[in-house]
XYZ file of C-alpha atoms in Angstrom:
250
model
C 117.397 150.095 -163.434
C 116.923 151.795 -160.234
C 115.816 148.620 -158.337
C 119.280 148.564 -156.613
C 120.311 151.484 -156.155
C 116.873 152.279 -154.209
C 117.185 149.369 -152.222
C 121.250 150.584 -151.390
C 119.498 153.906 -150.338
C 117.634 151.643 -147.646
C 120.665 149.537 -146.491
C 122.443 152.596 -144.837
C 121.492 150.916 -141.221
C 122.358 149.483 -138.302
C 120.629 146.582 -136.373
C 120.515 148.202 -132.740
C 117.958 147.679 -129.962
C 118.123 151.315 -128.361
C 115.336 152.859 -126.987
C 113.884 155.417 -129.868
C 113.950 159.072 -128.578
C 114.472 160.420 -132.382
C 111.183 159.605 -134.477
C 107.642 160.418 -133.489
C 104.360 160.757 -135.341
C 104.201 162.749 -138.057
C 107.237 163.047 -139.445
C 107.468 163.329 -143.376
C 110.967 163.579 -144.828
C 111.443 164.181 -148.793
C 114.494 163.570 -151.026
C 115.118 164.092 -154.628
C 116.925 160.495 -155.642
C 119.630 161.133 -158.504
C 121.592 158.583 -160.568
C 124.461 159.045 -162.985
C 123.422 158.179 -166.677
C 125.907 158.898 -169.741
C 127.967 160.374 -167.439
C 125.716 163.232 -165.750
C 123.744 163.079 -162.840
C 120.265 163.523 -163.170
C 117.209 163.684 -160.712
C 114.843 160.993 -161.509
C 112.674 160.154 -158.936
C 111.367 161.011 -155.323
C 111.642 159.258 -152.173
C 109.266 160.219 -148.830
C 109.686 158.978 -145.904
C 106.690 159.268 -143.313
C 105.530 158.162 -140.071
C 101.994 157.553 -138.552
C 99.935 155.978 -135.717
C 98.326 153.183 -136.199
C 95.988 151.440 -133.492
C 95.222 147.822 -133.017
C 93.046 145.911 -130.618
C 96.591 145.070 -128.715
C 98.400 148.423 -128.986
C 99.134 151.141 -130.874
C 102.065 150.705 -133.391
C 103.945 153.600 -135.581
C 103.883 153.093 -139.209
C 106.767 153.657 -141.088
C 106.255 153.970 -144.831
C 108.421 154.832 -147.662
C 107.803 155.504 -151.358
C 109.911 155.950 -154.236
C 108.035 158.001 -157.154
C 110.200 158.721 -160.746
C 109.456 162.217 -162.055
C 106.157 162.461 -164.743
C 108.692 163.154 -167.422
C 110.817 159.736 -167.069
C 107.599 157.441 -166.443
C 107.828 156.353 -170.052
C 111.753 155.600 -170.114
C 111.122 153.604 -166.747
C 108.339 154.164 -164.026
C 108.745 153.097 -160.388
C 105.718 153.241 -157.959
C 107.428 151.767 -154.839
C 106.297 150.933 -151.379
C 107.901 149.647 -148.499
C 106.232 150.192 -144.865
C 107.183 148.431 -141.090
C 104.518 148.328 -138.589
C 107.102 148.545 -135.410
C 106.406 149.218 -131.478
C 107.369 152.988 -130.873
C 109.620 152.612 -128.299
C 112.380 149.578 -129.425
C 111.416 149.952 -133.442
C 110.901 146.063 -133.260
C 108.806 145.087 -136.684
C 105.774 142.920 -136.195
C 104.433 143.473 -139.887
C 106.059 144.170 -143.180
C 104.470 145.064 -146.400
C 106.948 145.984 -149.956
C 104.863 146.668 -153.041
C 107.066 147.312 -156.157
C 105.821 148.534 -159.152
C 108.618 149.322 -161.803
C 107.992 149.028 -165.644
C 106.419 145.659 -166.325
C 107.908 144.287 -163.310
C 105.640 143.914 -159.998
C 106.429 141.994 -157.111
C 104.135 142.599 -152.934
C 106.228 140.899 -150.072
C 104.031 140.619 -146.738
C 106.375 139.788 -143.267
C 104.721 138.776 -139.953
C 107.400 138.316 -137.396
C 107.001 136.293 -134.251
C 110.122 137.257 -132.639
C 109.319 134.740 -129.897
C 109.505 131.715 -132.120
C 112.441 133.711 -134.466
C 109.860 132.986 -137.518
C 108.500 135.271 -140.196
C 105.395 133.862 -142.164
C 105.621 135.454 -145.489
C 103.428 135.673 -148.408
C 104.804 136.348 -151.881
C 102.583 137.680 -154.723
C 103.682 138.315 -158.231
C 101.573 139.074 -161.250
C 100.462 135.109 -161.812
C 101.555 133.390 -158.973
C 101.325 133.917 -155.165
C 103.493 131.934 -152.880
C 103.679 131.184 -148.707
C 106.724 130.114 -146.629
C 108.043 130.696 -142.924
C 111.256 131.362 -142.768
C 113.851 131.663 -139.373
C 115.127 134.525 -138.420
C 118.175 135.180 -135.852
C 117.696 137.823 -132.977
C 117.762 141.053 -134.376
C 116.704 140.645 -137.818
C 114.600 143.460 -139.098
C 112.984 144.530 -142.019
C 114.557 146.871 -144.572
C 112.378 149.369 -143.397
C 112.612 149.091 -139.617
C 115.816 148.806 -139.847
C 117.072 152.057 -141.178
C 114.636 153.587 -138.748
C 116.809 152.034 -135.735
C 119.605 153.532 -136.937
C 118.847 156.869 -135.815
C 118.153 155.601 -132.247
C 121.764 155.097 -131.862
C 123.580 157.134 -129.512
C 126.633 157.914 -132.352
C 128.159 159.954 -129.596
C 129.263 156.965 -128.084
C 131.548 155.753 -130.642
C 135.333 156.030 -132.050
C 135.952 157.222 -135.163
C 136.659 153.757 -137.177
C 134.179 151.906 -134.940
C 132.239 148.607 -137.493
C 128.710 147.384 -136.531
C 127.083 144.896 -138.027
C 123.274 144.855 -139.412
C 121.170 141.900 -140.149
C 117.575 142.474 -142.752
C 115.202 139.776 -143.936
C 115.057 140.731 -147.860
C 113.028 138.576 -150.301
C 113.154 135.525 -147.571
C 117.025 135.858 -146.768
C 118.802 137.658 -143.799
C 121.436 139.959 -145.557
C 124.482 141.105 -143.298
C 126.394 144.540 -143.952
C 128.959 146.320 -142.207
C 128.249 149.718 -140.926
C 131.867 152.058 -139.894
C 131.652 155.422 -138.321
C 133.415 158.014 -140.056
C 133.401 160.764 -137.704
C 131.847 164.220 -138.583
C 131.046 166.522 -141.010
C 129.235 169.699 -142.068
C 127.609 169.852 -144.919
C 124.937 172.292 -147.019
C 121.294 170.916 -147.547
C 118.093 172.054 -149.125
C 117.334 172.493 -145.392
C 120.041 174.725 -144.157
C 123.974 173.911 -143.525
C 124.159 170.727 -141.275
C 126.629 168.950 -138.884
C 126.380 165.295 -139.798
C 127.488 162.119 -138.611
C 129.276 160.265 -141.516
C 128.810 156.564 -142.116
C 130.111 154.020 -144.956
C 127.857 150.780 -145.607
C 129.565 147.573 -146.887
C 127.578 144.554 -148.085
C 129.123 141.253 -146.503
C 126.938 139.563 -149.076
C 128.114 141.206 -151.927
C 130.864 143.419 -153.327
C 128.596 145.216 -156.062
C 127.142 147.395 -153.063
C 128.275 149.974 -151.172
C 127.928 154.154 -150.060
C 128.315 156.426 -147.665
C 125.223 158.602 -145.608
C 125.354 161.673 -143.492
C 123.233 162.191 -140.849
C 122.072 165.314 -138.768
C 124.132 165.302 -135.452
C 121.423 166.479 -132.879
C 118.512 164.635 -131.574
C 116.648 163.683 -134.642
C 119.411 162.203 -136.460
C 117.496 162.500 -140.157
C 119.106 161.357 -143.206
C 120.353 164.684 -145.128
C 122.455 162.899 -148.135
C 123.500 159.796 -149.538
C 125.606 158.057 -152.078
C 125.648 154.687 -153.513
C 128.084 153.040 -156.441
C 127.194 150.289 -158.107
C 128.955 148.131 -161.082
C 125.958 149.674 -163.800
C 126.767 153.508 -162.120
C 126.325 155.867 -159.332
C 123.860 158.049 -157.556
C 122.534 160.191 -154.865
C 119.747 160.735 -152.287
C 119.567 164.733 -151.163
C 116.996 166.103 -148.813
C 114.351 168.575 -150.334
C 112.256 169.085 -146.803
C 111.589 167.780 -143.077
C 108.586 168.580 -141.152
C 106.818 167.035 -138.130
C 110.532 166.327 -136.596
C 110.085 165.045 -132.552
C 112.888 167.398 -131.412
């Protein structure tokens, strides 16, 4: 049940190539995931957000890892033990490995990315419970991760735009490149868990499909973290709110 609207949560992004000045090491970001069920929202699960160093023979890279975690008390109605993590360069947020592990009620699925942007190729290795499964697929210039993608977002300098303004993102999810519309909405202050905030407001649009689409707020200084979002889908609706942010870069 909460497949979608998790990944919806993800696809509030934008495929950009700015130089990242908003996310260092160490940052850990929690939210309390809600989704309307018999009419009344109800907090089901929690998402975290966190970033870390990780050294290679080549360079060092910055980790980006999310999980998504339902409450003790709904585990038996339906459990989710979700991963999704980008290995990216720290400075452009370009993905050179991809890992999703998803664990939700009898249903498991681990995706594995290795991009080689130079070739615009991602080998990718499929596993499900039975069966495991490899394939390269092409990519176009710019195509991210899930993951690595919402990242970028927050290197973009929203100061820049009009209110109105589209962009376009491009992912690579379960071996296709999905395309969305991003549009500026200007700004907006709003109360948090972590104090009253002045946001940047953004809708997300689905060019692939109708059935998905939200809006996300943003903090409007240097950090640019992800405060709130909600997402509507045909089965419902829900929301992601912020519970805590520590080890922010600015």
């Amino acid at each position: 049940m909460l497949r979608i609207p998790f990944l919806l949560i993800c696809l509030f992004t934008l495929s950009l190539n700015a130089q990242n000045t908003a996310i260092g090491v160490g940052e850990k970001l929690t939210f309390t995931a809600s989704y309307n069920m018999s009419g009344v929202l109800t907090d089901l699960a929690e998402v975290t957000m966190e970033t870390s160093a990780v050294k290679t023979s080549k360079a060092t890279l910055l980790r980006l890892k999310c999980r998504a975690t339902t409450y003790s008390k709904w585990d038996n109605f339906f459990k989710i033990r979700d991963l999704y993590e980008s290995y990216v360069n720290p400075k452009t947020l370009t993905p050179y490995l991809y890992n999703r592990d998803i664990n939700e009620g009898s249903y498991y699925k681990n995706m594995k990315y290795t991009f080689s942007h130079k070739t615009k190729t991602v080998k990718t290795v499929q596993k499900k419970k039975k069966t495991t499964e490899n394939k390269t697929v092409k990519i176009n210039s710019g195509t991210k991760d899930i993951i690595s993608t919402l990242y970028s977002l927050r290197t973009f300098d929203f100061t820049q735009l009009s209110i109105g303004t589209n962009k376009v993102f491009t992912i690579l999810f379960d071996r296709k490149e999905v395309k969305g519309k991003v549009t500026y909405l200007g700004k907006e202050t709003i109360s948090t868990a972590i104090g009253k905030k002045t946001c940047y407001k953004i809708k997300i649009e689905s060019y692939s499909s109708s059935t998905l689409n939200g809006t996300l707020w943003l903090t409007a200084d240097a950090n640019k973290i992800p405060v709130y979002g909600k997402f509507k889908i045909p089965v419902g609706n829900g929301e992601l709110k912020i519970k805590s942010a520590t080890g922010l870069k600015n």
